[in-house]
C-alpha cells in the first residue's frame, strides 16, 4: 500500500508522456490513414498496390519490429545519417512517434476505406442530382457519413494505440509502462505497481470509450 | 546474404529455431486463452451477478492494460510467487521461472480476454430457437451444449478466432523482453553481434509477415470447410 502511494506521483508524471505519444500519433495517424484510404480508391494500379501493401506490411508485423527497424535500423544507413532526417531519427521520442503513426495509419486506412465503401450509391446520386459539386459532396455528404461509420472501429484503434505506446519503453523512453517497469525492477513488488499503472491505463481507456460514445451521438443523424 | 547461412558462420539456423519457438509460444498461448475463455464465457453468460462481474472484470482489465505491463507483472511476479510458495515448503534459494511458461501464460491471459468476447458474441448470435428446440427434445444441458451449441458457435467464431490468432502471434514478439529466444530476441542478439540491425529486424518483419500470411491462408481454408452446407 505504501509503495502504491509512493509510486503514484511518478507514474502519474509518466502518464503525461503516454498521453502525449498517444495523441500525437493518433493526430498524425489520421492524416496518414486518410491519405492511404484515398489511394486505395484510386484507379491507378501502382497507387492502389502501394497503399495495399503498406497496410498489409504494417498490420502483418508486430509494432515492436517496426519501432526497432526505425530506431535501431535506420541509423545504420549512411545517407539517412547525413540528411536532415537524422535530427528526427536519432531521438527515441520522434522515432517512437513515427513508428506509432505509421502503424495506426495502416489500421486507420482500413477503417476509413471500408467506411467510404459502405456509403450507399443512392445517396451520392441524390447529392449529384441536387446539383452539389464534387467538393461539397465530399465534405458535406461523404465525410460526415464516413466519420459516423468509422467511429466505433476507430475508437478501438485509439485504445489499441494507447496500449501500443507502452512499447516506447523498449526504446529507452520513460512512459507509464517504462516507469512502472523501472519501479518493479528496483522494488520487486510487481503487483502493487501493476494495480496503480493498470488503473491509470483503464481510466484512459474509459475516457476514450466515452468520448467515442459522445461523438457517435453527435454524428447520429437519424 | 552470408548472415543467413546455416551453421557457425551464419544466423540461418538460429533464426529458424527462433521462428519455431515463436510458433510454439503462440500456439500454447492461444490454447491457454481458449481454456480461460471457456471459463469466463460461462461466467459472462451466467445469471449470477457476481460471476458476471468477474467475467467483465477479466475482459476489461486484460483488454485495457498494455500487454507489456502484463508480461512484466508475470515476469517479475511469477518467480516471486513461486519462491514464496517454495519458502513455505522450506526451500530458500532463488528460483527462476521458465521464460517460455511466463511468456505463454501472460500472452495466453491476454488472448483469453479477446477469445472470451469472441465466444460470447458467437453464442449470443446463435438463434434462440436452437436452445428452445434442444430443451423441447429433452436433451440434458451438457449434451445440448456439446452437441448443438458449441459446434455452431465454433463455426460462427472462426473468422474472429483468426483475428485473435493474429493478435496473439504478434504479441509473442513482446516476450523477447523476458529473454526467451524467439524471433525478436534472436534478431536482437544477431543485430548486436553483427552490427547490422536494419537487416535482421527487416528479416524478422519478413518472418512475421510469412507467419501471418500462412495462418490467414489456413484459416480461410478452415472457414470454407466449416461453412459447407450453409
Short mmCIF file of C-alpha atoms in Angstrom, two decimals:
data_model
loop_
_atom_site.label_atom_id
_atom_site.label_comp_id
_atom_site.label_asym_id
_atom_site.label_seq_id
_atom_site.Cartn_x
_atom_site.Cartn_y
_atom_site.Cartn_z
CA UNK A 1 0.00 0.00 0.00
CA UNK A 2 2.82 2.35 0.91
CA UNK A 3 4.54 1.65 -2.36
CA UNK A 4 1.33 2.34 -4.24
CA UNK A 5 1.02 5.80 -2.71
CA UNK A 6 4.73 6.47 -3.09
CA UNK A 7 4.90 5.48 -6.74
CA UNK A 8 1.67 7.18 -7.74
CA UNK A 9 3.11 10.67 -8.44
CA UNK A 10 5.94 9.23 -10.50
CA UNK A 11 3.56 7.08 -12.51
CA UNK A 12 1.20 10.00 -12.99
CA UNK A 13 4.08 12.08 -14.26
CA UNK A 14 4.97 9.35 -16.75
CA UNK A 15 1.35 9.23 -17.85
CA UNK A 16 1.88 12.66 -19.41
CA UNK A 17 4.37 11.17 -21.85
CA UNK A 18 1.99 8.30 -22.62
CA UNK A 19 -0.81 10.77 -23.37
CA UNK A 20 1.48 12.90 -25.50
CA UNK A 21 2.66 9.90 -27.50
CA UNK A 22 -0.91 8.65 -27.97
CA UNK A 23 -2.39 11.97 -29.04
CA UNK A 24 0.43 12.92 -31.41
CA UNK A 25 0.47 9.51 -33.08
CA UNK A 26 -3.29 9.47 -33.45
CA UNK A 27 -3.27 13.00 -34.83
CA UNK A 28 -0.65 12.28 -37.50
CA UNK A 29 -2.10 8.81 -37.99
CA UNK A 30 -5.46 10.22 -39.09
CA UNK A 31 -3.79 12.06 -41.97
CA UNK A 32 -1.72 9.04 -42.95
CA UNK A 33 -4.84 6.89 -42.73
CA UNK A 34 -6.91 9.22 -44.89
CA UNK A 35 -4.11 9.55 -47.40
CA UNK A 36 -3.80 5.79 -47.87
CA UNK A 37 -7.57 5.27 -47.78
CA UNK A 38 -7.89 7.69 -50.70
CA UNK A 39 -5.03 5.97 -52.54
CA UNK A 40 -6.91 2.69 -52.14
CA UNK A 41 -9.87 4.10 -54.04
CA UNK A 42 -7.58 5.25 -56.86
CA UNK A 43 -7.88 3.59 -60.25
CA UNK A 44 -4.13 3.79 -60.75
CA UNK A 45 -2.78 0.28 -60.12
CA UNK A 46 0.54 1.47 -58.72
CA UNK A 47 -1.07 3.79 -56.17
CA UNK A 48 -3.58 1.10 -55.26
CA UNK A 49 -0.96 -1.58 -54.65
CA UNK A 50 1.33 0.83 -52.84
CA UNK A 51 -1.46 1.53 -50.35
CA UNK A 52 -2.49 -2.13 -50.21
CA UNK A 53 0.98 -3.39 -49.35
CA UNK A 54 1.63 -0.55 -46.95
CA UNK A 55 -1.32 -1.56 -44.83
CA UNK A 56 -0.56 -5.25 -45.32
CA UNK A 57 3.00 -4.96 -44.06
CA UNK A 58 2.23 -2.70 -41.10
CA UNK A 59 -0.73 -4.79 -39.98
CA UNK A 60 1.07 -8.08 -40.51
CA UNK A 61 4.14 -7.37 -38.40
CA UNK A 62 4.40 -6.61 -34.69
CA UNK A 63 4.70 -2.97 -33.67
CA UNK A 64 7.89 -3.88 -31.78
CA UNK A 65 9.63 -4.85 -35.04
CA UNK A 66 8.56 -1.58 -36.62
CA UNK A 67 9.96 0.50 -33.76
CA UNK A 68 13.22 -1.44 -33.78
CA UNK A 69 13.66 -1.06 -37.53
CA UNK A 70 13.11 2.68 -37.30
CA UNK A 71 15.12 3.31 -34.13
CA UNK A 72 17.99 0.84 -34.46
CA UNK A 73 17.90 0.06 -38.16
CA UNK A 74 17.60 3.35 -39.99
CA UNK A 75 20.51 4.93 -38.14
CA UNK A 76 22.78 2.49 -39.90
CA UNK A 77 22.05 3.86 -43.35
CA UNK A 78 24.71 6.36 -44.36
CA UNK A 79 22.58 8.78 -46.38
CA UNK A 80 19.91 8.98 -43.70
CA UNK A 81 22.50 9.90 -41.11
CA UNK A 82 23.73 12.69 -43.32
CA UNK A 83 20.31 14.02 -44.27
CA UNK A 84 18.04 16.32 -42.27
CA UNK A 85 16.00 13.25 -41.24
CA UNK A 86 18.72 12.37 -38.78
CA UNK A 87 17.62 15.16 -36.45
CA UNK A 88 14.36 13.24 -36.06
CA UNK A 89 15.66 9.70 -36.24
CA UNK A 90 18.35 9.97 -33.62
CA UNK A 91 15.81 10.77 -30.92
CA UNK A 92 13.87 7.84 -29.47
CA UNK A 93 10.90 10.14 -28.92
CA UNK A 94 10.40 11.05 -32.55
CA UNK A 95 11.25 7.51 -33.67
CA UNK A 96 8.51 6.16 -31.44
CA UNK A 97 6.01 8.68 -32.76
CA UNK A 98 6.99 7.88 -36.34
CA UNK A 99 6.54 4.15 -35.76
CA UNK A 100 3.20 4.60 -33.98
CA UNK A 101 1.96 7.00 -36.66
CA UNK A 102 2.79 4.61 -39.49
CA UNK A 103 1.24 1.72 -37.55
CA UNK A 104 -2.00 3.43 -36.63
CA UNK A 105 -2.10 4.96 -40.10
CA UNK A 106 -2.22 1.49 -41.61
CA UNK A 107 -5.06 0.35 -39.36
CA UNK A 108 -6.99 3.61 -39.77
CA UNK A 109 -6.66 3.49 -43.54
CA UNK A 110 -8.52 0.17 -43.50
CA UNK A 111 -11.20 1.61 -41.22
CA UNK A 112 -11.68 4.74 -43.35
CA UNK A 113 -11.60 2.78 -46.59
CA UNK A 114 -14.36 0.44 -45.52
CA UNK A 115 -16.34 3.42 -44.21
CA UNK A 116 -16.16 5.16 -47.59
CA UNK A 117 -17.04 1.94 -49.35
CA UNK A 118 -20.20 1.38 -47.36
CA UNK A 119 -21.70 4.74 -48.37
CA UNK A 120 -24.84 4.00 -50.34
CA UNK A 121 -24.60 4.83 -54.03
CA UNK A 122 -28.11 6.27 -53.98
CA UNK A 123 -27.03 8.94 -51.52
CA UNK A 124 -24.26 10.09 -53.85
CA UNK A 125 -26.62 10.06 -56.82
CA UNK A 126 -29.12 12.11 -54.83
CA UNK A 127 -26.38 14.60 -53.91
CA UNK A 128 -25.29 14.89 -57.54
CA UNK A 129 -28.82 15.39 -58.77
CA UNK A 130 -29.28 18.14 -56.19
CA UNK A 131 -26.53 19.95 -58.03
CA UNK A 132 -23.81 19.76 -55.38
CA UNK A 133 -20.31 19.93 -56.77
CA UNK A 134 -17.62 17.36 -56.03
CA UNK A 135 -16.04 19.28 -53.17
CA UNK A 136 -19.36 19.83 -51.47
CA UNK A 137 -20.33 16.20 -51.90
CA UNK A 138 -17.06 15.14 -50.29
CA UNK A 139 -17.20 17.49 -47.30
CA UNK A 140 -20.94 17.67 -46.68
CA UNK A 141 -22.06 14.18 -47.63
CA UNK A 142 -19.28 11.62 -47.87
CA UNK A 143 -17.12 12.77 -44.97
CA UNK A 144 -19.81 13.02 -42.25
CA UNK A 145 -21.21 9.65 -43.26
CA UNK A 146 -17.78 8.06 -43.31
CA UNK A 147 -16.95 9.53 -39.90
CA UNK A 148 -20.13 8.15 -38.39
CA UNK A 149 -19.47 4.78 -39.95
CA UNK A 150 -15.88 4.54 -38.77
CA UNK A 151 -16.33 5.86 -35.23
CA UNK A 152 -16.79 2.55 -33.36
CA UNK A 153 -13.86 0.88 -35.12
CA UNK A 154 -11.72 3.98 -34.74
CA UNK A 155 -12.46 4.03 -31.01
CA UNK A 156 -10.99 0.54 -30.76
CA UNK A 157 -7.98 1.68 -32.73
CA UNK A 158 -7.47 4.59 -30.31
CA UNK A 159 -7.44 2.16 -27.39
CA UNK A 160 -5.03 -0.15 -29.24
CA UNK A 161 -2.76 2.83 -29.87
CA UNK A 162 -2.88 3.83 -26.20
CA UNK A 163 -1.75 0.31 -25.33
CA UNK A 164 0.77 0.38 -28.17
CA UNK A 165 2.57 3.40 -26.73
CA UNK A 166 3.79 1.11 -23.94
CA UNK A 167 6.36 -0.16 -26.47
CA UNK A 168 8.05 3.24 -26.28
CA UNK A 169 9.62 1.89 -23.11
CA UNK A 170 11.66 -0.55 -25.23
CA UNK A 171 13.49 2.35 -26.86
CA UNK A 172 14.50 3.91 -23.52
CA UNK A 173 11.53 6.27 -23.20
CA UNK A 174 10.08 6.55 -19.72
CA UNK A 175 6.39 6.39 -20.39
CA UNK A 176 3.88 4.90 -17.94
CA UNK A 177 4.95 1.33 -18.67
CA UNK A 178 8.63 2.31 -18.69
CA UNK A 179 8.45 3.89 -15.26
CA UNK A 180 6.29 1.02 -13.95
CA UNK A 181 8.92 -1.44 -15.12
CA UNK A 182 11.66 0.60 -13.51
CA UNK A 183 9.84 0.68 -10.17
CA UNK A 184 9.07 -3.04 -10.38
CA UNK A 185 12.66 -3.97 -11.16
CA UNK A 186 14.01 -1.90 -8.26
CA UNK A 187 11.45 -2.85 -5.62
CA UNK A 188 10.41 -6.32 -6.84
CA UNK A 189 6.81 -5.56 -5.92
CA UNK A 190 5.08 -6.08 -9.27
CA UNK A 191 1.51 -6.45 -8.03
CA UNK A 192 1.20 -3.05 -6.35
CA UNK A 193 2.74 -1.23 -9.31
CA UNK A 194 0.61 -3.18 -11.73
CA UNK A 195 -2.54 -2.16 -9.89
CA UNK A 196 -1.66 1.55 -9.98
CA UNK A 197 -0.35 1.65 -13.56
CA UNK A 198 -3.12 -0.64 -14.78
CA UNK A 199 -5.78 1.56 -13.21
CA UNK A 200 -4.35 4.63 -14.91
CA UNK A 201 -4.46 2.83 -18.27
CA UNK A 202 -8.00 1.63 -17.61
CA UNK A 203 -9.08 5.14 -16.70
CA UNK A 204 -7.70 6.43 -20.01
CA UNK A 205 -9.44 3.63 -21.94
CA UNK A 206 -12.64 4.54 -20.15
CA UNK A 207 -12.27 8.20 -21.16
CA UNK A 208 -11.61 7.29 -24.81
CA UNK A 209 -14.61 4.97 -24.75
CA UNK A 210 -16.86 7.78 -23.52
CA UNK A 211 -15.52 10.36 -25.97
CA UNK A 212 -16.35 7.98 -28.81
CA UNK A 213 -19.82 7.42 -27.40
CA UNK A 214 -20.39 11.19 -27.27
CA UNK A 215 -19.12 11.63 -30.83
CA UNK A 216 -21.34 8.79 -32.02
CA UNK A 217 -24.32 10.62 -30.60
CA UNK A 218 -23.26 13.83 -32.31
CA UNK A 219 -22.90 12.20 -35.69
CA UNK A 220 -26.11 10.24 -35.36
CA UNK A 221 -28.28 11.96 -37.94
CA UNK A 222 -31.24 9.62 -37.79
CA UNK B 1 23.20 -12.96 -47.50
CA UNK B 2 26.04 -14.73 -45.65
CA UNK B 3 24.28 -13.58 -42.48
CA UNK B 4 21.67 -16.22 -43.13
CA UNK B 5 23.99 -19.21 -43.65
CA UNK B 6 23.22 -22.23 -41.53
CA UNK B 7 25.89 -23.46 -39.14
CA UNK B 8 28.51 -21.50 -37.27
CA UNK B 9 29.05 -18.78 -39.83
CA UNK B 10 25.51 -17.50 -40.18
CA UNK B 11 22.32 -16.92 -38.28
CA UNK B 12 20.07 -19.02 -40.52
CA UNK B 13 19.64 -21.98 -38.19
CA UNK B 14 19.27 -19.78 -35.10
CA UNK B 15 16.54 -17.76 -36.77
CA UNK B 16 14.86 -20.92 -37.99
CA UNK B 17 14.63 -22.35 -34.47
CA UNK B 18 13.58 -18.93 -33.15
CA UNK B 19 10.68 -18.99 -35.62
CA UNK B 20 9.67 -22.42 -34.35
CA UNK B 21 9.82 -21.02 -30.82
CA UNK B 22 7.53 -18.14 -31.80
CA UNK B 23 5.04 -20.61 -33.27
CA UNK B 24 5.26 -22.82 -30.18
CA UNK B 25 4.65 -19.91 -27.79
CA UNK B 26 1.78 -18.59 -29.90
CA UNK B 27 0.05 -21.97 -30.08
CA UNK B 28 0.49 -22.62 -26.35
CA UNK B 29 -0.76 -19.12 -25.58
CA UNK B 30 -3.85 -19.34 -27.75
CA UNK B 31 -4.84 -22.67 -26.17
CA UNK B 32 -4.33 -21.25 -22.68
CA UNK B 33 -6.52 -18.41 -23.93
CA UNK B 34 -9.22 -20.80 -25.17
CA UNK B 35 -9.21 -22.58 -21.85
CA UNK B 36 -9.62 -19.31 -19.94
CA UNK B 37 -12.20 -18.10 -22.44
CA UNK B 38 -14.28 -21.25 -21.94
CA UNK B 39 -14.42 -20.48 -18.22
CA UNK B 40 -15.01 -16.74 -18.46
CA UNK B 41 -17.59 -17.03 -21.25
CA UNK B 42 -19.77 -19.13 -18.96
CA UNK B 43 -19.20 -16.51 -16.26
CA UNK B 44 -20.27 -13.72 -18.57
CA UNK B 45 -23.37 -15.57 -19.73
CA UNK B 46 -24.36 -16.82 -16.28
CA UNK B 47 -27.29 -15.37 -14.38
CA UNK B 48 -25.20 -14.75 -11.27
CA UNK B 49 -24.29 -11.09 -10.83
CA UNK B 50 -21.01 -11.94 -9.11
CA UNK B 51 -19.85 -14.26 -11.89
CA UNK B 52 -20.87 -11.64 -14.43
CA UNK B 53 -18.75 -9.11 -12.62
CA UNK B 54 -15.74 -11.45 -12.53
CA UNK B 55 -16.10 -12.14 -16.24
CA UNK B 56 -16.42 -8.49 -17.15
CA UNK B 57 -13.54 -7.56 -14.88
CA UNK B 58 -11.28 -10.07 -16.61
CA UNK B 59 -12.06 -8.93 -20.15
CA UNK B 60 -11.98 -5.22 -19.29
CA UNK B 61 -8.67 -5.34 -17.45
CA UNK B 62 -6.75 -7.54 -19.86
CA UNK B 63 -8.02 -5.81 -22.97
CA UNK B 64 -7.41 -2.36 -21.49
CA UNK B 65 -3.95 -2.74 -19.99
CA UNK B 66 -0.88 -2.91 -22.28
CA UNK B 67 0.45 -6.38 -23.00
CA UNK B 68 3.92 -5.35 -21.90
CA UNK B 69 2.67 -4.43 -18.43
CA UNK B 70 1.05 -7.85 -18.03
CA UNK B 71 4.27 -9.52 -19.14
CA UNK B 72 6.28 -7.52 -16.59
CA UNK B 73 3.76 -8.45 -13.89
CA UNK B 74 4.17 -12.16 -14.57
CA UNK B 75 7.88 -11.98 -15.33
CA UNK B 76 8.79 -10.25 -12.08
CA UNK B 77 5.86 -11.54 -10.07
CA UNK B 78 5.95 -15.12 -11.30
CA UNK B 79 9.25 -16.16 -9.76
CA UNK B 80 8.38 -14.20 -6.62
CA UNK B 81 5.14 -16.13 -6.22
CA UNK B 82 6.86 -19.46 -6.84
CA UNK B 83 9.64 -18.61 -4.37
CA UNK B 84 7.06 -17.61 -1.79
CA UNK B 85 5.38 -21.00 -2.10
CA UNK B 86 8.77 -22.73 -2.04
CA UNK B 87 9.68 -20.88 1.14
CA UNK B 88 6.64 -22.35 2.87
CA UNK B 89 7.98 -25.76 1.97
CA UNK B 90 11.37 -24.85 3.33
CA UNK B 91 13.31 -24.01 0.17
CA UNK B 92 15.08 -20.68 0.46
CA UNK B 93 17.04 -20.30 -2.78
CA UNK B 94 16.34 -18.34 -5.91
CA UNK B 95 14.03 -19.97 -8.41
CA UNK B 96 13.79 -18.76 -11.93
CA UNK B 97 10.52 -19.47 -13.65
CA UNK B 98 10.79 -20.81 -17.16
CA UNK B 99 10.66 -17.93 -19.66
CA UNK B 100 8.59 -20.00 -22.07
CA UNK B 101 5.88 -20.60 -19.47
CA UNK B 102 5.88 -17.00 -18.25
CA UNK B 103 5.54 -15.75 -21.80
CA UNK B 104 2.92 -18.26 -22.89
CA UNK B 105 0.83 -17.67 -19.77
CA UNK B 106 0.93 -13.87 -19.98
CA UNK B 107 0.11 -13.81 -23.68
CA UNK B 108 -2.47 -16.53 -23.03
CA UNK B 109 -4.23 -14.44 -20.40
CA UNK B 110 -4.48 -11.53 -22.84
CA UNK B 111 -5.50 -13.74 -25.74
CA UNK B 112 -8.12 -15.32 -23.47
CA UNK B 113 -9.73 -11.95 -22.83
CA UNK B 114 -10.18 -11.43 -26.57
CA UNK B 115 -11.37 -15.02 -27.08
CA UNK B 116 -13.94 -14.61 -24.31
CA UNK B 117 -15.53 -11.72 -26.19
CA UNK B 118 -15.47 -13.74 -29.41
CA UNK B 119 -17.08 -16.82 -27.82
CA UNK B 120 -19.69 -14.76 -26.02
CA UNK B 121 -20.63 -12.95 -29.22
CA UNK B 122 -20.84 -16.22 -31.13
CA UNK B 123 -23.05 -17.93 -28.55
CA UNK B 124 -25.33 -14.91 -28.36
CA UNK B 125 -25.76 -14.85 -32.11
CA UNK B 126 -27.00 -18.43 -32.19
CA UNK B 127 -30.71 -18.47 -32.86
CA UNK B 128 -32.80 -18.63 -29.69
CA UNK B 129 -34.84 -21.38 -31.36
CA UNK B 130 -31.87 -23.74 -31.21
CA UNK B 131 -31.83 -23.54 -27.42
CA UNK B 132 -35.57 -23.97 -27.20
CA UNK B 133 -35.60 -26.89 -29.63
CA UNK B 134 -32.90 -28.69 -27.64
CA UNK B 135 -34.91 -28.24 -24.48
CA UNK B 136 -38.08 -29.46 -26.14
CA UNK B 137 -36.20 -32.53 -27.35
CA UNK B 138 -35.46 -33.21 -23.70
CA UNK B 139 -31.66 -33.08 -24.11
CA UNK B 140 -29.68 -32.60 -20.97
CA UNK B 141 -27.85 -29.30 -20.69
CA UNK B 142 -24.42 -30.87 -21.03
CA UNK B 143 -25.37 -32.76 -24.18
CA UNK B 144 -27.05 -29.90 -25.93
CA UNK B 145 -24.12 -27.62 -25.24
CA UNK B 146 -21.56 -30.09 -26.55
CA UNK B 147 -23.57 -31.43 -29.48
CA UNK B 148 -25.59 -28.45 -30.63
CA UNK B 149 -24.43 -25.10 -29.32
CA UNK B 150 -20.65 -25.39 -29.30
CA UNK B 151 -20.27 -26.79 -32.86
CA UNK B 152 -22.40 -23.95 -34.19
CA UNK B 153 -20.59 -21.44 -32.04
CA UNK B 154 -17.19 -22.52 -33.36
CA UNK B 155 -18.31 -22.01 -36.92
CA UNK B 156 -19.57 -18.51 -36.16
CA UNK B 157 -16.48 -17.67 -34.11
CA UNK B 158 -13.90 -18.88 -36.63
CA UNK B 159 -13.35 -15.58 -38.51
CA UNK B 160 -12.84 -13.78 -35.20
CA UNK B 161 -10.65 -16.56 -33.80
CA UNK B 162 -8.49 -15.91 -36.84
CA UNK B 163 -8.18 -12.28 -35.72
CA UNK B 164 -7.32 -13.31 -32.16
CA UNK B 165 -4.66 -15.65 -33.52
CA UNK B 166 -3.07 -12.81 -35.49
CA UNK B 167 -3.04 -10.61 -32.38
CA UNK B 168 -1.58 -13.42 -30.29
CA UNK B 169 1.09 -14.20 -32.86
CA UNK B 170 2.20 -10.59 -32.98
CA UNK B 171 2.07 -10.23 -29.19
CA UNK B 172 4.62 -13.03 -28.80
CA UNK B 173 7.25 -10.57 -30.02
CA UNK B 174 6.87 -8.79 -26.66
CA UNK B 175 8.04 -11.87 -24.78
CA UNK B 176 11.51 -11.08 -26.05
CA UNK B 177 11.83 -8.69 -23.07
CA UNK B 178 11.95 -11.74 -20.78
CA UNK B 179 14.88 -13.20 -22.69
CA UNK B 180 13.04 -16.06 -24.36
CA UNK B 181 14.80 -16.69 -27.66
CA UNK B 182 12.05 -16.21 -30.23
CA UNK B 183 12.29 -14.26 -33.50
CA UNK B 184 12.61 -10.83 -31.91
CA UNK B 185 15.18 -11.85 -29.28
CA UNK B 186 17.26 -13.77 -31.79
CA UNK B 187 17.24 -10.80 -34.16
CA UNK B 188 18.28 -8.55 -31.29
CA UNK B 189 21.23 -10.82 -30.50
CA UNK B 190 22.19 -11.18 -34.14
CA UNK B 191 21.85 -7.42 -34.74
CA UNK B 192 24.07 -6.76 -31.75
CA UNK B 193 26.85 -9.10 -32.77
CA UNK B 194 26.91 -8.24 -36.48
CA UNK B 195 26.09 -4.55 -36.07
CA UNK B 196 23.51 -4.83 -38.79
CA UNK B 197 20.18 -4.15 -37.07
CA UNK B 198 18.47 -2.97 -40.25
CA UNK B 199 18.99 -6.31 -41.95
CA UNK B 200 17.98 -8.50 -39.02
CA UNK B 201 14.94 -6.54 -37.93
CA UNK B 202 13.73 -6.33 -41.52
CA UNK B 203 14.26 -10.07 -41.79
CA UNK B 204 12.26 -10.52 -38.58
CA UNK B 205 9.48 -8.46 -40.16
CA UNK B 206 9.56 -10.77 -43.18
CA UNK B 207 9.33 -13.83 -40.93
CA UNK B 208 6.31 -12.40 -39.12
CA UNK B 209 4.68 -11.48 -42.43
CA UNK B 210 5.23 -15.03 -43.61
CA UNK B 211 3.64 -16.42 -40.45
CA UNK B 212 0.62 -14.12 -40.60
CA UNK B 213 0.21 -14.79 -44.32
CA UNK B 214 0.33 -18.57 -43.91
CA UNK B 215 -2.02 -18.59 -40.94
CA UNK B 216 -4.50 -16.42 -42.84
CA UNK B 217 -4.48 -18.97 -45.67
CA UNK B 218 -5.01 -21.79 -43.20
CA UNK B 219 -7.92 -20.07 -41.51
CA UNK B 220 -9.55 -19.28 -44.86
CA UNK B 221 -9.41 -22.97 -45.67
CA UNK B 222 -10.90 -23.90 -42.30
CA UNK B 223 -13.68 -21.36 -42.74
CA UNK B 224 -14.56 -22.79 -46.12
CA UNK B 225 -14.52 -26.27 -44.65
CA UNK B 226 -16.78 -25.39 -41.74
CA UNK B 227 -19.30 -23.35 -43.67
CA UNK B 228 -20.17 -26.18 -46.07
CA UNK B 229 -23.90 -26.54 -46.31
CA UNK B 230 -24.66 -23.01 -45.17
#
